[in-house]
Tab-separated table of C-alpha atoms in Angstrom:
chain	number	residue	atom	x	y	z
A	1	UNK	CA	6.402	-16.185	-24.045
A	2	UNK	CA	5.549	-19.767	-23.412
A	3	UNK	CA	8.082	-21.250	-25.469
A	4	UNK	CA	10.724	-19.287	-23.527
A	5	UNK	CA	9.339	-20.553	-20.232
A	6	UNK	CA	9.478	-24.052	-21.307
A	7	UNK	CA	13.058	-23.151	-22.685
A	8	UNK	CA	13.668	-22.059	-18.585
A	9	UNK	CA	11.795	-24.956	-16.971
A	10	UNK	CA	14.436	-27.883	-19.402
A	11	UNK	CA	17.160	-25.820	-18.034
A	12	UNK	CA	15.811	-25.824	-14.435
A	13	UNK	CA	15.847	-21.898	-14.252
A	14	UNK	CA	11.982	-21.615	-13.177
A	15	UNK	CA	8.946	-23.773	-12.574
A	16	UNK	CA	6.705	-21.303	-12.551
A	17	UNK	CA	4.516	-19.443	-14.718
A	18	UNK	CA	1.704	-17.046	-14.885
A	19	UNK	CA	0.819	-16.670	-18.069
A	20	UNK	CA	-2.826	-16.556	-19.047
A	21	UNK	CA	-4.969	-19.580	-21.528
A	22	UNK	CA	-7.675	-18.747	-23.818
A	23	UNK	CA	-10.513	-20.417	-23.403
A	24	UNK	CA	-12.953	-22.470	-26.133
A	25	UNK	CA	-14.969	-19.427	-26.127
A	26	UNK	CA	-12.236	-16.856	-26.435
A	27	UNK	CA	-12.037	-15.622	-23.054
A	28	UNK	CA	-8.592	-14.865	-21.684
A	29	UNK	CA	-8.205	-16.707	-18.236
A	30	UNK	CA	-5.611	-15.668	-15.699
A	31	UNK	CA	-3.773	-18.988	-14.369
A	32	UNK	CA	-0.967	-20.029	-12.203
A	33	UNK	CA	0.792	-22.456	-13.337
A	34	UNK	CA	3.693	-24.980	-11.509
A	35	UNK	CA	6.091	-27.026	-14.240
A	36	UNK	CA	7.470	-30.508	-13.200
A	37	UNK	CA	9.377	-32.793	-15.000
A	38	UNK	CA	8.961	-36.360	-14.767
A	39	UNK	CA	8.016	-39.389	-16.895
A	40	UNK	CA	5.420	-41.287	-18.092
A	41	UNK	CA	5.730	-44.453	-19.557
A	42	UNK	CA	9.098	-44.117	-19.183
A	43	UNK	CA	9.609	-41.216	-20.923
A	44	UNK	CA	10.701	-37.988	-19.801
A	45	UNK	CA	7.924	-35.458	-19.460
A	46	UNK	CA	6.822	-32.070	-18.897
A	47	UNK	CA	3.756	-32.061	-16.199
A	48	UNK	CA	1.718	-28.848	-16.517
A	49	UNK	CA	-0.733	-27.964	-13.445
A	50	UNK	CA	-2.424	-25.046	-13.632
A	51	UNK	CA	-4.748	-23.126	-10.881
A	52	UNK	CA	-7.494	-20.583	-12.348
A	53	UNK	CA	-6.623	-17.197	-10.476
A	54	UNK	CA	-9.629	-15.337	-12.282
A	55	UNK	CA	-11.328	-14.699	-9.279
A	56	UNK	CA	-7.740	-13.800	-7.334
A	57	UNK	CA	-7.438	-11.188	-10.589
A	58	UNK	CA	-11.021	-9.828	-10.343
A	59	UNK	CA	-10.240	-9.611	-5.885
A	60	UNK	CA	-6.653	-7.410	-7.566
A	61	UNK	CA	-8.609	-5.130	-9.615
A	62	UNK	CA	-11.499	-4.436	-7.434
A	63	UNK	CA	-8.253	-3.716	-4.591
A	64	UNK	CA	-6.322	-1.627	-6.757
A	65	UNK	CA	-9.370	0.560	-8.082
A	66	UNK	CA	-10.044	1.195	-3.920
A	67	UNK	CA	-6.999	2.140	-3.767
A	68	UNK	CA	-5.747	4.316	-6.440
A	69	UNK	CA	-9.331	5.977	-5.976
A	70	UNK	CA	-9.845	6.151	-2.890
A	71	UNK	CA	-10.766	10.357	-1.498
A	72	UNK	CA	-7.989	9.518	1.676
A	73	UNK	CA	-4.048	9.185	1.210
A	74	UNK	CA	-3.001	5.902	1.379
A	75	UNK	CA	0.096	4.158	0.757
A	76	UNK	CA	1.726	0.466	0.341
A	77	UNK	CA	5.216	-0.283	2.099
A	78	UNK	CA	7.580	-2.564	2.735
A	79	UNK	CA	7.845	-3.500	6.220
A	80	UNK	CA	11.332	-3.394	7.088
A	81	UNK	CA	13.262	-1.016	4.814
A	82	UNK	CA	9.761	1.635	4.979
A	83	UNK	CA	10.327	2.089	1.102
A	84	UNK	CA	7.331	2.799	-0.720
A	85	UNK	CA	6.034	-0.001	-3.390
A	86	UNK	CA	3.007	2.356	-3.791
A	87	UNK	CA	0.909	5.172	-3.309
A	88	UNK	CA	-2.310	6.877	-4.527
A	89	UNK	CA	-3.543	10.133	-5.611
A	90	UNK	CA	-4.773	11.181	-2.722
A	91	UNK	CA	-1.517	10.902	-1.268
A	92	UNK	CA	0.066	12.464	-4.070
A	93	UNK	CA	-2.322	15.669	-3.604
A	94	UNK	CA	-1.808	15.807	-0.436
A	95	UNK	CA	1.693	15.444	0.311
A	96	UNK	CA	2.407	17.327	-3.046
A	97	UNK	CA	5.290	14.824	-3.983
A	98	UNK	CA	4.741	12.746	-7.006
A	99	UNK	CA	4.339	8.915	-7.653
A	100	UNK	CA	8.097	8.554	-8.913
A	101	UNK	CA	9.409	10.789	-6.122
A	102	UNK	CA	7.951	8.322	-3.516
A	103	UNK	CA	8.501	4.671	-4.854
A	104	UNK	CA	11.382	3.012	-3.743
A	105	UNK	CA	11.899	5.948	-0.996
A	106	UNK	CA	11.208	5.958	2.730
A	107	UNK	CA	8.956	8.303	4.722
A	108	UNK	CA	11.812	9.635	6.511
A	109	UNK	CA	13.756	10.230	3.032
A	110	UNK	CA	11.422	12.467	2.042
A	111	UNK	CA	10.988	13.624	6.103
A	112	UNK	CA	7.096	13.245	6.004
A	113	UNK	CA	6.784	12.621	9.210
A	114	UNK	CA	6.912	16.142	11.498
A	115	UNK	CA	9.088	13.529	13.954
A	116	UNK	CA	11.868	11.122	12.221
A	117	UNK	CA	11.313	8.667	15.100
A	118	UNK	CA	7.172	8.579	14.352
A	119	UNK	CA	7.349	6.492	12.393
A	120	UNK	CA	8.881	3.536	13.674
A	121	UNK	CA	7.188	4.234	17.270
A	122	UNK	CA	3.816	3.854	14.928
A	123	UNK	CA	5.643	0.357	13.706
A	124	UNK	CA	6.939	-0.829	16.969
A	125	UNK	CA	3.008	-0.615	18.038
A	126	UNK	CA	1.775	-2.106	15.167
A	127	UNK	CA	4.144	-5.106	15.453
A	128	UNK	CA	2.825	-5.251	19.113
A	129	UNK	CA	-1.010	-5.305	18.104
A	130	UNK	CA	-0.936	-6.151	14.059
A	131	UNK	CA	-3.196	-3.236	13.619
A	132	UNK	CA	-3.221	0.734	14.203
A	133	UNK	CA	-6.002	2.632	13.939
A	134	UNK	CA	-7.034	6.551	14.628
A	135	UNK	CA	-3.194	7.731	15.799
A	136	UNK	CA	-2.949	11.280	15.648
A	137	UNK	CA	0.328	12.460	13.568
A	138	UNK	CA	1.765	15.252	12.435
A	139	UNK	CA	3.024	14.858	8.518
A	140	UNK	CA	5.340	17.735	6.691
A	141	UNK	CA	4.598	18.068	3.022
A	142	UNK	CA	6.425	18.521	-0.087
A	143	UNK	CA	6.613	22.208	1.057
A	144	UNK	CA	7.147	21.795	4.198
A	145	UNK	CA	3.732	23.065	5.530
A	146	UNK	CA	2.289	20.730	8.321
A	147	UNK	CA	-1.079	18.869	7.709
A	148	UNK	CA	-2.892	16.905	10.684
A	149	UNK	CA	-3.694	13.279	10.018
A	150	UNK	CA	-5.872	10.539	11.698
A	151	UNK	CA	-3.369	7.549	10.640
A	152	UNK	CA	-4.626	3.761	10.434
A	153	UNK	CA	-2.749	0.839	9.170
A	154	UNK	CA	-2.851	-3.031	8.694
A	155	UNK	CA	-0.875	-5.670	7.140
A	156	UNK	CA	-1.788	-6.570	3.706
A	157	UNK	CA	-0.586	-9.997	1.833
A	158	UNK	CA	0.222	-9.334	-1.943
A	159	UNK	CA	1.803	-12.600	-3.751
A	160	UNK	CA	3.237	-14.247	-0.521
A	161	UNK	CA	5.151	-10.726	0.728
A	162	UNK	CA	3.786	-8.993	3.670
A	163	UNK	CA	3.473	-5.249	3.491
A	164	UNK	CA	1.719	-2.054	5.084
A	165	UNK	CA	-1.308	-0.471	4.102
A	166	UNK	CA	-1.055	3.002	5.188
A	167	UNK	CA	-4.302	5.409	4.892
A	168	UNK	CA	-4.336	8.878	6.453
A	169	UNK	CA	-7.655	11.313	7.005
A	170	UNK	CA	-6.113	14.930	6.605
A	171	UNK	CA	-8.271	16.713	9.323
A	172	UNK	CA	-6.064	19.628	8.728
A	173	UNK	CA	-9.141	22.150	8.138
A	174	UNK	CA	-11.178	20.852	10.952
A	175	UNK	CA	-8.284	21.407	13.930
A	176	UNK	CA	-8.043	24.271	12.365
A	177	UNK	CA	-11.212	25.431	12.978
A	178	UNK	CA	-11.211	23.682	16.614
A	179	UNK	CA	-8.098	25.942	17.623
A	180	UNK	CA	-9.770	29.391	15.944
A	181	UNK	CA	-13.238	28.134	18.115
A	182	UNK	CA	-10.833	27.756	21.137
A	183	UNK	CA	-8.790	30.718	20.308
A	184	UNK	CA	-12.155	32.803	20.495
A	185	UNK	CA	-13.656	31.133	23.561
A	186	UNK	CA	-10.433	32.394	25.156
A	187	UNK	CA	-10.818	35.681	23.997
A	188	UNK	CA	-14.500	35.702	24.660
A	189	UNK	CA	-13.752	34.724	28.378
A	190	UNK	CA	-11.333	36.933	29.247
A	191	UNK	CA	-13.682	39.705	27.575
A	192	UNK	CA	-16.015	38.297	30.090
A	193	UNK	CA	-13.767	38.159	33.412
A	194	UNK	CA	-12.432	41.495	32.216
């Protein structure tokens, strides 16, 4: 793999590479590293410079294990098409579409929000504020059966591309409770006045 990047760098195709050193001691190290050519003693040379992104790696995988884990729906997307670049289980469980059904799709493809314009009202007022947090939405499933959401979302930097981080709290069960409680204070106080 190295030998072909070098190939690309001599015929100025790339000057970049990420692809990880071994160490003295064994250990695999994650770099970045920028190609130049130049000279040196007036001879043409290859100039290597490489940044240790071990700790960048270790910041990935504690991110991605968050997110793929994580007991509420969440999603990555790209900001001005909507399509998703990602999703997690949760989100899979709950919307009842799978991983491959989703990437590369937008929300209103798959018409997961209950209103096609929710969406980008959501985005116009997260462009206004760079944040959203506890909106109320309404999001249609895979079946089509509603489920109640408390819907945040912030942007997220991943490899100099700005994206969304969705994550939604289905509190499906709990208005339903809140409208059976109401439903039976109703009854209860017409019981009453009656």
């Amino acid at each position: 793999e190295a030998a072909h990047i070098v190939q690309a760098v001599l015929a100025d195709q790339t000057s970049y590479c990420r692809v990880p050193l071994i160490t003295k001691g064994r250990r695999e190290d994650a770099l970045e590293t920028r190609i130049f050519k130049g000279t040196w003693c007036g001879q043409p040379v290859i100039f290597g410079v490489s940044k240790d992104l071990s700790e960048i790696a270790a910041a990935e995988n504690r991110f991605a294990a968050a997110f793929h884990e994580g007991p509420a729906p969440m999603a990555i997307t790209d900001i001005e098409t909507g399509a998703y670049v990602n999703i997690n289980h949760a989100f899979e469980q709950m919307s009842g579409f799978t991983h491959d059904e989703v990437i590369g799709k937008a929300a209103n493809d798959l018409s997961l929000f209950w209103s096609p314009t929710q969406r980008d009202a959501l985005l116009t007022r997260m462009k206004a504020q760079g944040f959203l947090s506890n909106e109320d939405v309404l999001v249609r499933t895979k079946t089509g059966d509603m489920r109640h959401g408390i819907f945040s979302a912030r942007f997220i930097q991943i490899q100099d591309q700005t994206y969304l981080l969705t994550v939604m709290n289905d509190v499906t069960v709990q208005r339903e409770i809140e409208d059976a409680l109401r439903r039976s204070e109703e009854r209860y106080r017409a019981l009453v006045d009656a």
